[in-house]
Coordinates of C-alpha atoms in Angstrom, one line a residue:
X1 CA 76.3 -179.2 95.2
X2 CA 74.7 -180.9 92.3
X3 CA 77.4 -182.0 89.6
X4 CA 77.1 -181.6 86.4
X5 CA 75.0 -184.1 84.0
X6 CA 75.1 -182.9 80.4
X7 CA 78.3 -181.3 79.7
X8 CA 79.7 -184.9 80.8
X9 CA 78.3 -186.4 77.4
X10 CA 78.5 -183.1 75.5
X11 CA 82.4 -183.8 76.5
X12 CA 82.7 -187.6 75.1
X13 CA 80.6 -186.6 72.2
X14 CA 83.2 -183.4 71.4
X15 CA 85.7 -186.5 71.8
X16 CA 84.3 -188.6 69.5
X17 CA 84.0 -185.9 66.9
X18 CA 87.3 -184.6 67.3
X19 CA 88.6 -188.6 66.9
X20 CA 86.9 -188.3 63.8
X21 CA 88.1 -185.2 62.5
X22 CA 91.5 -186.2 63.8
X23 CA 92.0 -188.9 61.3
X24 CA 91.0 -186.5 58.2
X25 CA 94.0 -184.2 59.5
X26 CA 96.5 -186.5 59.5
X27 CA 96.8 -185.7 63.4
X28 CA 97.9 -182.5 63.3
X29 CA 99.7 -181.3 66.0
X30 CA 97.2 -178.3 66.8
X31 CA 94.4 -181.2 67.3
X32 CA 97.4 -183.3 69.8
X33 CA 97.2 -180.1 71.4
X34 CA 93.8 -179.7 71.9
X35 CA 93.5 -183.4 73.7
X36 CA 96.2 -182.1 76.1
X37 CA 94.2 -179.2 76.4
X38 CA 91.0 -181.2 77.4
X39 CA 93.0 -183.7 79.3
X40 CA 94.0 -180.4 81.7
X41 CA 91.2 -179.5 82.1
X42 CA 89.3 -182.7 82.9
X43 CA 92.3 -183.0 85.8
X44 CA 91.3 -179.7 87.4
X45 CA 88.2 -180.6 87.3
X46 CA 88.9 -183.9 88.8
X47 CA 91.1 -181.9 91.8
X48 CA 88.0 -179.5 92.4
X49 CA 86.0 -182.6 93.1
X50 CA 88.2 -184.2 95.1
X51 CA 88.2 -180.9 97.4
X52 CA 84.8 -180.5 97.8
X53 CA 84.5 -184.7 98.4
X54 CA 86.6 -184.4 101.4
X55 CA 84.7 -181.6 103.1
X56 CA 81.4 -183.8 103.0
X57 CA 84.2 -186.7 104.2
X58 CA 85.6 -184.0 107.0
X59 CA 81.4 -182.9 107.8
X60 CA 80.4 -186.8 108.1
X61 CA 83.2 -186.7 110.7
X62 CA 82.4 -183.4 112.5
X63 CA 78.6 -185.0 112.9
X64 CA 79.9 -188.8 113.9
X65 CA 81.3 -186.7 116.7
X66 CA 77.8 -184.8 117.6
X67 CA 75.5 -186.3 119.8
X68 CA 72.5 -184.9 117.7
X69 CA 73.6 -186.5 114.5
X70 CA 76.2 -189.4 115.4
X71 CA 73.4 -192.4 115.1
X72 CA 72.3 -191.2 111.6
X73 CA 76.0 -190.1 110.6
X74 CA 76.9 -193.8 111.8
X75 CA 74.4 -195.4 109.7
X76 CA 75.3 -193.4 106.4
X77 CA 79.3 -192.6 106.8
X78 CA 80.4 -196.3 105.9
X79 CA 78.0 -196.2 102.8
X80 CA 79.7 -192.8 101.7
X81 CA 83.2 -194.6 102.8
X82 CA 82.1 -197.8 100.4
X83 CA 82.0 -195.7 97.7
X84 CA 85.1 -193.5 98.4
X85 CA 87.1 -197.1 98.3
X86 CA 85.2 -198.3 95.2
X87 CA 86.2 -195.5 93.0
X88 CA 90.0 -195.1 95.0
X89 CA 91.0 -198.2 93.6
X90 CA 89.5 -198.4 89.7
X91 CA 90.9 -194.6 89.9
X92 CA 94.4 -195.8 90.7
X93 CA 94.2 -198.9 88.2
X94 CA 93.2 -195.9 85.4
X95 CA 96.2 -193.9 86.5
X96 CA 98.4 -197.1 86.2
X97 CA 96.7 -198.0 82.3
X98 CA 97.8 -194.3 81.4
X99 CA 101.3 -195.0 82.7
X100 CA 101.5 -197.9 80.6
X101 CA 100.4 -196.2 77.1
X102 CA 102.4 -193.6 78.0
X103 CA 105.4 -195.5 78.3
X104 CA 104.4 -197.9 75.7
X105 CA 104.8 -194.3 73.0
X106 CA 108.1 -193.8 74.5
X107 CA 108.0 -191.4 78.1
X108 CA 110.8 -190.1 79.1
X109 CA 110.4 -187.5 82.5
X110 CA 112.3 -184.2 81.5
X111 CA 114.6 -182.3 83.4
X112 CA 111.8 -180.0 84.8
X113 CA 109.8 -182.7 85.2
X114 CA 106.9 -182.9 82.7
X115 CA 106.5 -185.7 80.7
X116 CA 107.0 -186.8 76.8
X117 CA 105.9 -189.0 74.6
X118 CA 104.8 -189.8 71.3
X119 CA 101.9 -188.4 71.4
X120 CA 100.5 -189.4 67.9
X121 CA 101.5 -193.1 68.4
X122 CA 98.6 -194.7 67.3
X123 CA 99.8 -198.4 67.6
X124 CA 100.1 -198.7 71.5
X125 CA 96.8 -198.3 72.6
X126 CA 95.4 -200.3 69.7
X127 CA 98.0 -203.2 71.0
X128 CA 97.4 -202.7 74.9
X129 CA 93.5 -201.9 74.6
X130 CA 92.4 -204.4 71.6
X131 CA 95.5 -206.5 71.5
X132 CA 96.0 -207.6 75.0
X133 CA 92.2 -207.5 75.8
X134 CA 93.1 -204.5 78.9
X135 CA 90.1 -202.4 76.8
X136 CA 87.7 -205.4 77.6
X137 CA 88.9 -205.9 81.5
X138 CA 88.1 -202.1 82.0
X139 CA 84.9 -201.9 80.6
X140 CA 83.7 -205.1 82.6
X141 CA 85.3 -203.2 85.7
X142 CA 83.7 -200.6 84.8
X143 CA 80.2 -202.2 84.3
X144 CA 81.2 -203.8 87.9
X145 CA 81.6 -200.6 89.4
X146 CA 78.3 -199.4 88.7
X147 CA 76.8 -202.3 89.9
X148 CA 79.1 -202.5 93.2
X149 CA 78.5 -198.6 93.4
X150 CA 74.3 -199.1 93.6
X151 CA 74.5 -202.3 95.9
X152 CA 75.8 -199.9 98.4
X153 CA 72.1 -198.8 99.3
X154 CA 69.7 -201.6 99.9
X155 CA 66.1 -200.3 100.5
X156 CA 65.6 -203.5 102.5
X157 CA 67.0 -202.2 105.6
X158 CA 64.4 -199.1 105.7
X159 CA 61.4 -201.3 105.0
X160 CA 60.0 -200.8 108.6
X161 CA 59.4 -197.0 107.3
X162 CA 57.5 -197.2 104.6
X163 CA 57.0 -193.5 103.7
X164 CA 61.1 -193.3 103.4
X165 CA 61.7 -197.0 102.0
X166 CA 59.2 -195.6 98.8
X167 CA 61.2 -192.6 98.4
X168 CA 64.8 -194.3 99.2
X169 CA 63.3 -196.9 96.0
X170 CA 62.7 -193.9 93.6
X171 CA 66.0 -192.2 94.5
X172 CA 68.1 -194.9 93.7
X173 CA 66.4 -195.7 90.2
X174 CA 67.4 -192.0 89.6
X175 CA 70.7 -192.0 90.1
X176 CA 70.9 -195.4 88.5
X177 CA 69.4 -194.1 85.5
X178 CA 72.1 -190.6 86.0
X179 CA 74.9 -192.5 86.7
X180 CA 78.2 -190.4 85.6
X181 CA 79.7 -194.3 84.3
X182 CA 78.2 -195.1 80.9
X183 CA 79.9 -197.7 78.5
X184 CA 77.2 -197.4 76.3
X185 CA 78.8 -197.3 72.3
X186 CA 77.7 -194.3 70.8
X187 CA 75.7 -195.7 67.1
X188 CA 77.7 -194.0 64.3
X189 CA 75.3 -193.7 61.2
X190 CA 78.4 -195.4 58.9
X191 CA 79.0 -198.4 61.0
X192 CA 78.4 -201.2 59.9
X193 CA 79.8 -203.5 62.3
X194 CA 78.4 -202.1 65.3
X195 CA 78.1 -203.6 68.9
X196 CA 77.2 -202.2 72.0
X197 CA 79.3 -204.4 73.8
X198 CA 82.6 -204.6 75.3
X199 CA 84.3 -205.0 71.9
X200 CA 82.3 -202.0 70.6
X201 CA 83.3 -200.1 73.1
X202 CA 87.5 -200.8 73.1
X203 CA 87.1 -200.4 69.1
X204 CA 85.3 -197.3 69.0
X205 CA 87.5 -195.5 71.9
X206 CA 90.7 -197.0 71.4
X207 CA 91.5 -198.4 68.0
X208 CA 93.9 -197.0 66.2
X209 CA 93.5 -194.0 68.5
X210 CA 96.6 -191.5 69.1
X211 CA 98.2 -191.9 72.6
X212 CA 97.1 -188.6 73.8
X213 CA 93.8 -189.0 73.0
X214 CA 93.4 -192.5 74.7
X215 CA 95.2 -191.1 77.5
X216 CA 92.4 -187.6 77.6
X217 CA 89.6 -190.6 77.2
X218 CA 90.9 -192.6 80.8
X219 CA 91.5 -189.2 82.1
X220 CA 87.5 -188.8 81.4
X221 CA 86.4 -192.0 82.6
X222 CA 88.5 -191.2 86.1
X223 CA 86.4 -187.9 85.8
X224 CA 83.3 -190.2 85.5
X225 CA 84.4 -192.4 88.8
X226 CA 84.8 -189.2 90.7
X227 CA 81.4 -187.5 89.6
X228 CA 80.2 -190.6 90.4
X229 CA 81.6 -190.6 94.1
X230 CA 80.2 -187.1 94.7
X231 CA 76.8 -188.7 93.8
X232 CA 76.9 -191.2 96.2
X233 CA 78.6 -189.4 99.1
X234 CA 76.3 -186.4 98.8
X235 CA 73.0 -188.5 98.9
X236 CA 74.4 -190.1 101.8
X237 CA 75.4 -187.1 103.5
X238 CA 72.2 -185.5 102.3
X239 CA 70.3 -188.2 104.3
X240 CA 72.6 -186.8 107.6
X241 CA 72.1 -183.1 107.4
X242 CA 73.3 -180.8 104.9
X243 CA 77.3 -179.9 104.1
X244 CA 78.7 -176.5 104.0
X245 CA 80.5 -176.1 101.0
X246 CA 82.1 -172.6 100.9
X247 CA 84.5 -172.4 97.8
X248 CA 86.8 -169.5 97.7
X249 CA 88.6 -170.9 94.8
X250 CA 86.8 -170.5 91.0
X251 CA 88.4 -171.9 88.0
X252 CA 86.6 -170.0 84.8
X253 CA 86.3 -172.5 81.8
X254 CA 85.9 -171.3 78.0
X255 CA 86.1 -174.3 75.7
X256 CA 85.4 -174.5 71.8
X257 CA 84.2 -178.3 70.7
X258 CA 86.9 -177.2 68.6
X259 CA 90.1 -175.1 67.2
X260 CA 89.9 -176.1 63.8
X261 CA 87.2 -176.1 61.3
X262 CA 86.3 -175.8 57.7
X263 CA 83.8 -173.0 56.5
X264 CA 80.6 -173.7 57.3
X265 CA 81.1 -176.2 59.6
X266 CA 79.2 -175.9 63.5
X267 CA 81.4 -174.9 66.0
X268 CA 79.9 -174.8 70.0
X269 CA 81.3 -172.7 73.0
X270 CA 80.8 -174.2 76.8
X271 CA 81.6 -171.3 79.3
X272 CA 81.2 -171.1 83.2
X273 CA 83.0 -171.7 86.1
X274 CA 84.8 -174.7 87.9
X275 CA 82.5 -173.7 91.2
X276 CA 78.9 -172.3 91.7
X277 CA 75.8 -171.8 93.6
X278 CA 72.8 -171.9 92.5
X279 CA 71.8 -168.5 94.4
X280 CA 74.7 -167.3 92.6
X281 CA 74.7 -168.3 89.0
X282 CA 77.3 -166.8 87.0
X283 CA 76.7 -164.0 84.7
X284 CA 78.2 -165.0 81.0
X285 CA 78.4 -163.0 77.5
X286 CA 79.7 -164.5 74.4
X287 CA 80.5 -162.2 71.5
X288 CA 78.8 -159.9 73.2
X289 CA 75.5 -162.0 73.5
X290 CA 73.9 -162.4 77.2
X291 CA 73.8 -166.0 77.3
X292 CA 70.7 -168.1 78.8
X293 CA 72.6 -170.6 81.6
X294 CA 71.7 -174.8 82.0
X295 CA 70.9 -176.0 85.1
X296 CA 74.6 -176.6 85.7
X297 CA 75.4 -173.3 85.5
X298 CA 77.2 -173.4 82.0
X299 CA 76.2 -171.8 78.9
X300 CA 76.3 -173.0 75.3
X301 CA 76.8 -170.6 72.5
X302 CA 76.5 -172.0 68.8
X303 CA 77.9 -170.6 65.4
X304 CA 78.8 -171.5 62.0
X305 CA 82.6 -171.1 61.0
X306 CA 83.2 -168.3 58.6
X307 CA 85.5 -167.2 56.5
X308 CA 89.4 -168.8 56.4
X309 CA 91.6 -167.4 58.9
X310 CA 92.6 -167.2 62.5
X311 CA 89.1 -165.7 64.7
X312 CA 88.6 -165.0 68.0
X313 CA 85.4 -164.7 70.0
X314 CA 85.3 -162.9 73.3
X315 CA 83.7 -164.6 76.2
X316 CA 83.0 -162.7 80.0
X317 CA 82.3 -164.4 82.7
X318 CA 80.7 -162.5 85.5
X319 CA 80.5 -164.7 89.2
X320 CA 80.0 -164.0 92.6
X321 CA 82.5 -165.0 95.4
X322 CA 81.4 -166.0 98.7
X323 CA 82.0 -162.2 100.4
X324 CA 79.6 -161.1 98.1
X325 CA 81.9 -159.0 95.0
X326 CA 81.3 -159.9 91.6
X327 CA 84.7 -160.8 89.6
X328 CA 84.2 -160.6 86.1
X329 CA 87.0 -162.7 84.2
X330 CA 87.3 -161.8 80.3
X331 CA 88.7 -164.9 77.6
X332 CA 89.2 -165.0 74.4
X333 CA 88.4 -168.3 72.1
X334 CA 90.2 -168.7 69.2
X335 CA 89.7 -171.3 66.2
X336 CA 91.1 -171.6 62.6
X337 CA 88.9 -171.8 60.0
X338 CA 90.7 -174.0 57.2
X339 CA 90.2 -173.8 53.3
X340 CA 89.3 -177.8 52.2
X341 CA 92.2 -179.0 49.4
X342 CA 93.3 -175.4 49.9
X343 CA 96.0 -173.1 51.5
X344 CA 96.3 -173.6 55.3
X345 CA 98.1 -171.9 58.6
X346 CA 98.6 -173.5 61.8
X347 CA 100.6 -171.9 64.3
X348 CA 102.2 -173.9 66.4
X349 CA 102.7 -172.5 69.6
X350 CA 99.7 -170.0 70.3
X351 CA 97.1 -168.4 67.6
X352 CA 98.7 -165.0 68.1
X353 CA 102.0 -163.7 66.7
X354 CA 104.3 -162.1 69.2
X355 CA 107.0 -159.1 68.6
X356 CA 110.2 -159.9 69.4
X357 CA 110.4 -163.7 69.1
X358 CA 110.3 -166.4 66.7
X359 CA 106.9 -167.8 65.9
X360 CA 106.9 -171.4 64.4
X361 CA 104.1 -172.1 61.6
X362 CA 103.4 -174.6 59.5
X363 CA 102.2 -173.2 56.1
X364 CA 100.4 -176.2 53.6
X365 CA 99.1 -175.6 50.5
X366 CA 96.7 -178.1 50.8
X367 CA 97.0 -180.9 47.8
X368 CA 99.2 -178.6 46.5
X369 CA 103.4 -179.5 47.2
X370 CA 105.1 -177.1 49.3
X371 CA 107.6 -176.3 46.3
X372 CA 104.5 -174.7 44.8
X373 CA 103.6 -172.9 47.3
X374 CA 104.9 -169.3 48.3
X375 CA 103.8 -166.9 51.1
X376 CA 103.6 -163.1 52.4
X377 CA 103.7 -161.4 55.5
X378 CA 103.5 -157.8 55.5
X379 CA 104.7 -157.2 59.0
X380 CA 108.0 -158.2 59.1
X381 CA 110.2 -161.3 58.5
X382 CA 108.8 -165.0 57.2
X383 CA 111.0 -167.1 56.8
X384 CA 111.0 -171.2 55.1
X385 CA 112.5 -173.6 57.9
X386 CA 112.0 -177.0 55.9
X387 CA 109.0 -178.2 53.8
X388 CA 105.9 -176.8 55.5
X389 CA 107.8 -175.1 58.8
X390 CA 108.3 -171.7 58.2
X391 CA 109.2 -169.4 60.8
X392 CA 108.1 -165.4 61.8
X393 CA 109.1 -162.3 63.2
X394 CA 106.7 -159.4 63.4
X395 CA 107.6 -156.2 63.7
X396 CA 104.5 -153.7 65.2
X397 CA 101.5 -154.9 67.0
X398 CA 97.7 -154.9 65.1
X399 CA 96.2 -156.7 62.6
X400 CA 98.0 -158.5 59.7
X401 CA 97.7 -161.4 57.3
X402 CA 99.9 -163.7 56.1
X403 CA 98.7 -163.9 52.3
X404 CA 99.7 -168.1 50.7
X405 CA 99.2 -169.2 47.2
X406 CA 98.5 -172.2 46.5
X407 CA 97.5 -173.4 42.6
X408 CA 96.8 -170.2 41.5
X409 CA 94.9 -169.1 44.3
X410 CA 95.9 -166.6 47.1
X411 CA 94.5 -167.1 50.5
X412 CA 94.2 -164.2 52.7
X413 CA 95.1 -165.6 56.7
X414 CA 94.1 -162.7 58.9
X415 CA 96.8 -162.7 62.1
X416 CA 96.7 -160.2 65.1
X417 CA 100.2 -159.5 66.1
X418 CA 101.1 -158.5 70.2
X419 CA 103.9 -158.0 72.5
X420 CA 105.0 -160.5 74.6
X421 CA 102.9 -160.8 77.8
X422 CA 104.5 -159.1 81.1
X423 CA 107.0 -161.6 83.1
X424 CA 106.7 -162.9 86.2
X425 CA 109.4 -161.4 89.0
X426 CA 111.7 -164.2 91.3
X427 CA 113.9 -163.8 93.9
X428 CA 115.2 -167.6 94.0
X429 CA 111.6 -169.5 93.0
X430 CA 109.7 -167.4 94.9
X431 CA 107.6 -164.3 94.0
X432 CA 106.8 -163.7 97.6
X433 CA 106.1 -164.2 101.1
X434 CA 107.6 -166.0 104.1
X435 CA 111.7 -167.0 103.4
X436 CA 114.6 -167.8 105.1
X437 CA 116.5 -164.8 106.1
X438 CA 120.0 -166.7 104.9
X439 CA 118.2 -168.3 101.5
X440 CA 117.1 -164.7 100.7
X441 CA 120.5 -163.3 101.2
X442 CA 121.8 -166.3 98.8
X443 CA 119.9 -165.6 96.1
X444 CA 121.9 -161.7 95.5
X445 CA 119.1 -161.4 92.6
X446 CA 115.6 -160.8 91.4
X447 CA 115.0 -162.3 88.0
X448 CA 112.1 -162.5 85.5
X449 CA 110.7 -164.7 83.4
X450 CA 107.3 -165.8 81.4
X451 CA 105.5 -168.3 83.1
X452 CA 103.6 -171.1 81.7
X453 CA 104.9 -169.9 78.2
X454 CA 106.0 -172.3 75.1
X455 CA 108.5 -169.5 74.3
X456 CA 111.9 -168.8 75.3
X457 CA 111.9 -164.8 75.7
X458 CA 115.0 -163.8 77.6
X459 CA 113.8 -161.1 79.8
X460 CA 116.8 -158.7 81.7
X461 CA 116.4 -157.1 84.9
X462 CA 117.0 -153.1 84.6
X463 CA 117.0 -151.3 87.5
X464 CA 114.4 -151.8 90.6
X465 CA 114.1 -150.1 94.1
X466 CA 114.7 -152.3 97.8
X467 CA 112.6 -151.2 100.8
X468 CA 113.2 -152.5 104.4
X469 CA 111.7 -152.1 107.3
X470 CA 111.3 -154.2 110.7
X471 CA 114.1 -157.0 112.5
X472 CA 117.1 -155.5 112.4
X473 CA 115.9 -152.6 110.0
X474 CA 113.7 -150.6 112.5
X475 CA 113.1 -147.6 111.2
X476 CA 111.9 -148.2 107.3
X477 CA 115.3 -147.4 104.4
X478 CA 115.1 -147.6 101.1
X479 CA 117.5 -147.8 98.1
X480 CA 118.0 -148.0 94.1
X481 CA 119.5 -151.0 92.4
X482 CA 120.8 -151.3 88.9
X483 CA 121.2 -154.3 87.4
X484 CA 119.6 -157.7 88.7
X485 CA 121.8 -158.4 91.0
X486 CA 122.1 -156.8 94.7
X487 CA 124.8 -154.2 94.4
X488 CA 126.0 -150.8 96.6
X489 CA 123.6 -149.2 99.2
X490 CA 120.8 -151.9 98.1
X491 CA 123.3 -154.7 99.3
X492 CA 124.0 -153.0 102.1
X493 CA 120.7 -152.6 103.3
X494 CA 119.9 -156.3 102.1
X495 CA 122.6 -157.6 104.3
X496 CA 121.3 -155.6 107.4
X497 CA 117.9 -157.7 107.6
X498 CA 117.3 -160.6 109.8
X499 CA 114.2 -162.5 111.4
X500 CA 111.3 -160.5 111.4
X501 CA 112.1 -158.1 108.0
X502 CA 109.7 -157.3 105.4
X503 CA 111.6 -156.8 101.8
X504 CA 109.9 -154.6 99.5
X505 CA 111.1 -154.8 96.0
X506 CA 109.3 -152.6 93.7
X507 CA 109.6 -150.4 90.8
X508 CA 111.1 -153.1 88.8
X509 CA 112.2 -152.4 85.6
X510 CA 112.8 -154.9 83.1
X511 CA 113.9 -155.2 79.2
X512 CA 112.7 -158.4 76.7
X513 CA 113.4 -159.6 73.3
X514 CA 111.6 -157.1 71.7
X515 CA 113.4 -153.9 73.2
X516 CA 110.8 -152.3 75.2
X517 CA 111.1 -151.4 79.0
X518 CA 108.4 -152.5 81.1
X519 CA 108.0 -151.3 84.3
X520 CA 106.4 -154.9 86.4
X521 CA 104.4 -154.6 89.7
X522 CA 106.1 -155.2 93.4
X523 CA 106.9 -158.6 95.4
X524 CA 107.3 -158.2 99.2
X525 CA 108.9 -161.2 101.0
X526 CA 108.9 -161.8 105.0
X527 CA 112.2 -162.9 106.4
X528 CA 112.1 -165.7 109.0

């Protein structure tokens, strides 16, 4: 598989630009966002690498073990190995520099156990990167790495083959020249003061930088080491016999170089998917555009933001699994286009309003103080929290605004209002499959509940139907249940499985915040 090359620097140089914007926003907490958003990403993308490293690892095995391949596999394994160890242990002393910040800005591990910190702490990094000179030990780690990385191959030791020995020369200028590690410092047309050097590089990434975005930036250079592993291993493996590489998971990725702009400013979609062949590119439309793909099978679309508000721009991504069906996967991308010294709307949770629960905002009338500033919503409540926090309530789905004047001047915020999403259905933790006949007794249950979801949207369980049949249960029996918890003929049957029992619960019927029955899809669980 041949890893990507460009959106790597399209990445840092969307970074960089969204440092700089960052510091005309005061940080707002929908740019914070959008580094934790990145920093996701740039994790899945390190776990997809780390999948499809450890089938070459698991292939260079299977052909050290086959007579036919075991004298070349035993010449180029320990070079892929080298490089496995190389970028194992600068990888771990990342993850231990992103512990530090983190905890430097104040972590704390919730309950649930995700993690919190001052996000916008822009002291720590500046202290532990700049301060404590940790910013120039990485980059001359870093620099090492490369260098450690490339003295892996030594064309020396194929000199007796000249025709190879000239090619082996040429391929590892290339991927010298490609490598994915590049402490080059970007030249910024103000700078005065600038150095492409180490102390370049710590200033530029990590002064007075916000936690979360130092934290997104290690998170990227760990990206870098990986890609860079992936290079190595698959040229060595490459010089073995080809890997099979059959992915049957796809992550599909739609990312704006930004959320928030001001009118007129260039906004840039990347869209394509976490996996791919290259005899089965993906199929992508943006804004209902057919988009020309780039040799790593993403696409770029470009446009200028337009008038204030909160817009969306659909994105479909068609690809091809490895039976052959084509899944098309619709997004949508949605940015904020600001009004400069003017009236401005940030939602805080999501850029949607939903029915039926509170929606936090933060309303600013730009220079303007908030005292002087009053709002409209024509779809139901909005109400002022404190200062610039206001909270709202819609009351139907479609298309509103939420109308702020500000000096004089009205601004006109367009806002699409839905319903909550559907919940997810538990018995216990589970939504299905294999289970302990006692645990699934214990539970007496089903629940529901949004998943992944900044909201707290009470959902209640109606009414839903229980279906049995094998174990105990021979002959299949069904029964009604109102409420969420078991209760009359459904406990009764419930109680008559054992080992070997399939539970179908289906036609589940539940009730949110916002009044409305909704009738969820089936889980089936198999009692062991």
């Amino acid at each position: 598989m041949a890893l990507p090359k460009e959106p790597r620097q399209k990445m840092i140089n969307m970074m960089y630009l969204v440092l700089t914007a960052m510091l005309a926003l005061n940080v707002s907490a929908e740019v914070l966002n959008a580094f934790k958003t990145v920093d996701k990403a740039i994790n899945n993308s390190n776990t997809v690498i780390d999948e499809k490293n450890a089938l070459t690892y698991e292939s260079f095995k299977t052909k050290l073990e086959d007579p036919q391949t075991k004298a070349k596999a035993a010449e180029w394994a320990p070079k892929a190995e080298a490089a496995k160890k190389l970028t194992d242990d600068l990888y771990a002393k990342l993850e231990e520099l992103k512990t530090e910040m983190k905890k430097g800005s104040g972590l704390r591990i919730n309950e649930d156990g995700t993690e919190s910190y001052k996000e916008s702490d822009l002291n720590t990094p500046t202290m532990i990167m700049e301060n404590q000179g940790k910013g120039t030990e990485l980059y001359d780690q870093l620099v090492k790495y490369k260098a450690d990385m490339m003295s892996i191959f030594d064309p020396n030791e194929f000199k007796d083959n000249q025709s190879f020995y000239n090619q082996y020369v040429k391929d590892i200028e290339q991927m010298t020249k490609s490598f994915p590690v590049d402490v080059n410092v970007p030249q910024s047309k103000s700078a005065n003061n600038y150095s492409n050097d180490a102390k370049g590089w710590t200033a530029t990434y990590f002064k007075m930088t916000p936690t979360v975005a130092a934290v997104t930036i290690l998170s990227k250079i760990q990206n870098d080491l990986k890609n860079a592993e992936a290079m190595v291993a698959d040229y060595c493996h490459a010089q073995v016999g080809s890997v099979k590489v059959v992915y049957d998971e796809f992550k599909v990725i739609a990312q704006p170089s930004t959320t928030y702009a001001l009118q007129g400013d260039e906004i840039e979609i990347t869209a394509g998917i976490g996996a791919f062949s290259k005899a089965a590119l993906p199929e992508i439309t943006i804004n209902g555009a057919k988009q020309n793909l780039n040799a790593d099978g993403t696409a770029n679309y470009k446009f200028k933001a337009g008038s204030p508000g909160v817009h969306k721009v659909p994105v479909t991504i068609m690809y091809t699994k490895p039976d052959g069906t084509k899944v098309p996967v619709n997004k949508e991308i949605v940015y904020t286009v600001g009004v400069p010294s003017g009236a401005s709307v940030f939602l805080e949770k999501m850029n949607v309003l939903y029915i039926g629960v509170e929606n936090p905002l933060t309303i600013s009338g730009g220079s303007t103080g908030s005292e002087k500033v009053s709002v409209a919503f024509d779809n139901g409540t909005l109400k002022k929290v404190s200062g610039d926090r206001y909270i709202a309530v819609p009351s139907k789905q479609g298309l509103s605004e939420i109308k702020v004047t500000a000096n004089g001047k009205t601004y006109s915020f367009p806002m699409r209002i839905k319903t909550l999403p559907d919940p997810a259905v538990f018995v216990g933790g589970k939504r299905g499959g294999d289970m302990p006949s006692a645990e699934f007794k214990a539970m007496g249950a089903v629940i529901a509940r949004l998943e992944d979801s900044d909201f707290e949207a009470p959902f209640k369980v109606v009414s839903y139907k229980v279906g049995v049949q094998g174990g105990p249960v021979q002959l299949y029996a069904e029964a009604q249940n109102q409420g969420n918890r078991w209760s009359g003929n459904a406990a009764n049957l419930i109680s008559r499985t054992g080992p070997g029992s399939k539970v179908f619960i289906e036609e589940i019927v539940v009730v949110g915040p916002d009044g409305r029955n909704r009738t969820l899809p089936g889980i089936i669980f198999t009692l062991k």
